[in-house]
């Protein structure tokens, strides 16, 4: 039987991915929303999480799709009311608040799923299998996009907790930390802030690892034209390039065949994983990608760029 789920925060990602993925799955029934702006036509809506939790004790799971800085209060209220919780990426504004949510979920025997959609990219598993047993020599990430196209009018990305260019950049880090057989750690960063904004518009990161390799990441929101979401991994036995956010893989220049669902399959796979986690009474909370971002803010040198206006 389908589990009843509520979605909270009905914006771009809820409409683009969560609602269609829930609708297409036999595991789930979208039973209600929490929305300050009216929710979804034809679906019961509550203005606050507290109102939802008291009106609908039959809803077992709440999926939170609002920006990260406001997510903690919603997640905590849902867990304390005995509901399983799924968090969009990044799972919160700080590492400690997510650890706190994980502890509450564990105490209460509930599932907390800190989702990383890029880890469900079509070629992530194939890339990880290909890297097994190879020595990695270097890794280069290029995550370049036009912020006006991908975050039109979203002021929250420029506010503390909004992460700026790390909002997409953390997708690259989540994908890379899934496919690498060994860890890496950040050693230097340069963060470029528009002079009128609180978060960076570009970042250049250097890591030691995996193993004896070095990793370099370049995130930039000032990119015209089509986005580049690519990771190039040089090894002692060939080179792998993950592109299109992990939907495509080439080895030594030759494309590796992808499944038909490619990028569009990320969210159905996330919701499939959520169902399995609940069925098996487990949580999935990996803060690795967020630790690299926190390290970049801790070590990063600051540069100032021209003001940014939408
Ligand atoms: P968004 O459209 O700007 O906002 C999502 C919704 O959250 C809003 O429509 C609003 O819904 C609610 N909300 C906004 N501010 C809030 C606040 N202060 N308190 C409570 N609720 C608030 O953002 P988005 O692009 O969907 O991104 C949301 C999250 O998804 C982010 O963590 C982002 O990294 C992640 N994500 C986004 C994309 C993408 O392509 N945009 C892709 C993958 C992941 P109501 O009016 O219904 O309350």
mmCIF file with all atom_site columns, N, CA and C in Angstrom, residues 10 25 63 81 96 102 109 116 120 152 160 177 192 213 253 290 292 296 298 304 307:
data_model
loop_
_atom_site.group_PDB
_atom_site.id
_atom_site.type_symbol
_atom_site.label_atom_id
_atom_site.label_alt_id
_atom_site.label_comp_id
_atom_site.label_asym_id
_atom_site.label_entity_id
_atom_site.label_seq_id
_atom_site.pdbx_PDB_ins_code
_atom_site.Cartn_x
_atom_site.Cartn_y
_atom_site.Cartn_z
_atom_site.occupancy
_atom_site.B_iso_or_equiv
_atom_site.pdbx_formal_charge
_atom_site.auth_seq_id
_atom_site.auth_comp_id
_atom_site.auth_asym_id
_atom_site.auth_atom_id
_atom_site.pdbx_PDB_model_num
ATOM 1  N N  . UNK A 1 10  ? 6.652  24.576 -1.381  1.00 0.00 ? 10  UNK A N  1
ATOM 2  C CA . UNK A 1 10  ? 6.289  24.254 -2.768  1.00 0.00 ? 10  UNK A CA 1
ATOM 3  C C  . UNK A 1 10  ? 6.855  25.320 -3.704  1.00 0.00 ? 10  UNK A C  1
ATOM 4  N N  . UNK A 1 25  ? 5.030  7.115  -8.649  1.00 0.00 ? 25  UNK A N  1
ATOM 5  C CA . UNK A 1 25  ? 5.453  5.945  -7.870  1.00 0.00 ? 25  UNK A CA 1
ATOM 6  C C  . UNK A 1 25  ? 4.276  5.290  -7.154  1.00 0.00 ? 25  UNK A C  1
ATOM 7  N N  . UNK A 1 63  ? 8.509  15.416 3.485   1.00 0.00 ? 63  UNK A N  1
ATOM 8  C CA . UNK A 1 63  ? 9.669  15.727 2.650   1.00 0.00 ? 63  UNK A CA 1
ATOM 9  C C  . UNK A 1 63  ? 9.803  17.250 2.580   1.00 0.00 ? 63  UNK A C  1
ATOM 10 N N  . UNK A 1 81  ? 6.974  14.746 16.218  1.00 0.00 ? 81  UNK A N  1
ATOM 11 C CA . UNK A 1 81  ? 5.598  14.237 16.093  1.00 0.00 ? 81  UNK A CA 1
ATOM 12 C C  . UNK A 1 81  ? 5.592  12.809 15.530  1.00 0.00 ? 81  UNK A C  1
ATOM 13 N N  . UNK A 1 96  ? 25.942 21.038 12.681  1.00 0.00 ? 96  UNK A N  1
ATOM 14 C CA . UNK A 1 96  ? 25.453 20.631 14.002  1.00 0.00 ? 96  UNK A CA 1
ATOM 15 C C  . UNK A 1 96  ? 23.938 20.454 14.014  1.00 0.00 ? 96  UNK A C  1
ATOM 16 N N  . UNK A 1 102 ? 19.608 14.061 13.292  1.00 0.00 ? 102 UNK A N  1
ATOM 17 C CA . UNK A 1 102 ? 19.919 12.624 13.187  1.00 0.00 ? 102 UNK A CA 1
ATOM 18 C C  . UNK A 1 102 ? 19.792 11.960 14.555  1.00 0.00 ? 102 UNK A C  1
ATOM 19 N N  . UNK A 1 109 ? 13.578 6.105  16.717  1.00 0.00 ? 109 UNK A N  1
ATOM 20 C CA . UNK A 1 109 ? 13.413 4.983  15.787  1.00 0.00 ? 109 UNK A CA 1
ATOM 21 C C  . UNK A 1 109 ? 12.786 5.403  14.463  1.00 0.00 ? 109 UNK A C  1
ATOM 22 N N  . UNK A 1 116 ? 20.923 13.491 -1.472  1.00 0.00 ? 116 UNK A N  1
ATOM 23 C CA . UNK A 1 116 ? 21.883 14.156 -2.387  1.00 0.00 ? 116 UNK A CA 1
ATOM 24 C C  . UNK A 1 116 ? 21.501 13.676 -3.779  1.00 0.00 ? 116 UNK A C  1
ATOM 25 N N  . UNK A 1 120 ? 22.391 10.078 -7.247  1.00 0.00 ? 120 UNK A N  1
ATOM 26 C CA . UNK A 1 120 ? 21.529 9.170  -8.016  1.00 0.00 ? 120 UNK A CA 1
ATOM 27 C C  . UNK A 1 120 ? 21.672 9.389  -9.510  1.00 0.00 ? 120 UNK A C  1
ATOM 28 N N  . UNK A 1 152 ? 16.592 32.031 -10.862 1.00 0.00 ? 152 UNK A N  1
ATOM 29 C CA . UNK A 1 152 ? 16.024 33.346 -11.186 1.00 0.00 ? 152 UNK A CA 1
ATOM 30 C C  . UNK A 1 152 ? 15.312 33.956 -9.983  1.00 0.00 ? 152 UNK A C  1
ATOM 31 N N  . UNK A 1 160 ? 23.080 34.525 4.208   1.00 0.00 ? 160 UNK A N  1
ATOM 32 C CA . UNK A 1 160 ? 23.768 33.522 5.025   1.00 0.00 ? 160 UNK A CA 1
ATOM 33 C C  . UNK A 1 160 ? 22.940 32.241 5.101   1.00 0.00 ? 160 UNK A C  1
ATOM 34 N N  . UNK A 1 177 ? 32.165 12.453 -4.022  1.00 0.00 ? 177 UNK A N  1
ATOM 35 C CA . UNK A 1 177 ? 32.408 11.654 -2.808  1.00 0.00 ? 177 UNK A CA 1
ATOM 36 C C  . UNK A 1 177 ? 31.675 10.320 -2.873  1.00 0.00 ? 177 UNK A C  1
ATOM 37 N N  . UNK A 1 192 ? 34.958 34.086 -4.165  1.00 0.00 ? 192 UNK A N  1
ATOM 38 C CA . UNK A 1 192 ? 34.728 35.419 -4.745  1.00 0.00 ? 192 UNK A CA 1
ATOM 39 C C  . UNK A 1 192 ? 33.308 35.873 -4.439  1.00 0.00 ? 192 UNK A C  1
ATOM 40 N N  . UNK A 1 213 ? 46.604 11.552 -5.009  1.00 0.00 ? 213 UNK A N  1
ATOM 41 C CA . UNK A 1 213 ? 46.148 12.483 -6.058  1.00 0.00 ? 213 UNK A CA 1
ATOM 42 C C  . UNK A 1 213 ? 45.861 13.870 -5.477  1.00 0.00 ? 213 UNK A C  1
ATOM 43 N N  . UNK A 1 253 ? 37.599 9.080  -23.830 1.00 0.00 ? 253 UNK A N  1
ATOM 44 C CA . UNK A 1 253 ? 36.923 9.754  -24.933 1.00 0.00 ? 253 UNK A CA 1
ATOM 45 C C  . UNK A 1 253 ? 35.745 9.014  -25.520 1.00 0.00 ? 253 UNK A C  1
ATOM 46 N N  . UNK A 1 290 ? 28.901 18.448 2.791   1.00 0.00 ? 290 UNK A N  1
ATOM 47 C CA . UNK A 1 290 ? 28.746 19.699 3.550   1.00 0.00 ? 290 UNK A CA 1
ATOM 48 C C  . UNK A 1 290 ? 30.011 20.026 4.347   1.00 0.00 ? 290 UNK A C  1
ATOM 49 N N  . UNK A 1 292 ? 33.073 19.489 3.310   1.00 0.00 ? 292 UNK A N  1
ATOM 50 C CA . UNK A 1 292 ? 34.004 20.148 2.381   1.00 0.00 ? 292 UNK A CA 1
ATOM 51 C C  . UNK A 1 292 ? 33.627 21.623 2.189   1.00 0.00 ? 292 UNK A C  1
ATOM 52 N N  . UNK A 1 296 ? 35.753 24.958 3.167   1.00 0.00 ? 296 UNK A N  1
ATOM 53 C CA . UNK A 1 296 ? 36.056 26.050 2.221   1.00 0.00 ? 296 UNK A CA 1
ATOM 54 C C  . UNK A 1 296 ? 35.741 27.404 2.856   1.00 0.00 ? 296 UNK A C  1
ATOM 55 N N  . UNK A 1 298 ? 35.866 27.923 6.029   1.00 0.00 ? 298 UNK A N  1
ATOM 56 C CA . UNK A 1 298 ? 36.831 28.088 7.128   1.00 0.00 ? 298 UNK A CA 1
ATOM 57 C C  . UNK A 1 298 ? 38.202 28.536 6.621   1.00 0.00 ? 298 UNK A C  1
ATOM 58 N N  . UNK A 1 304 ? 36.804 40.085 -3.857  1.00 0.00 ? 304 UNK A N  1
ATOM 59 C CA . UNK A 1 304 ? 35.560 40.830 -4.078  1.00 0.00 ? 304 UNK A CA 1
ATOM 60 C C  . UNK A 1 304 ? 35.368 41.073 -5.570  1.00 0.00 ? 304 UNK A C  1
ATOM 61 N N  . UNK A 1 307 ? 29.204 44.148 -7.994  1.00 0.00 ? 307 UNK A N  1
ATOM 62 C CA . UNK A 1 307 ? 27.894 43.820 -7.400  1.00 0.00 ? 307 UNK A CA 1
ATOM 63 C C  . UNK A 1 307 ? 27.089 42.930 -8.334  1.00 0.00 ? 307 UNK A C  1
#
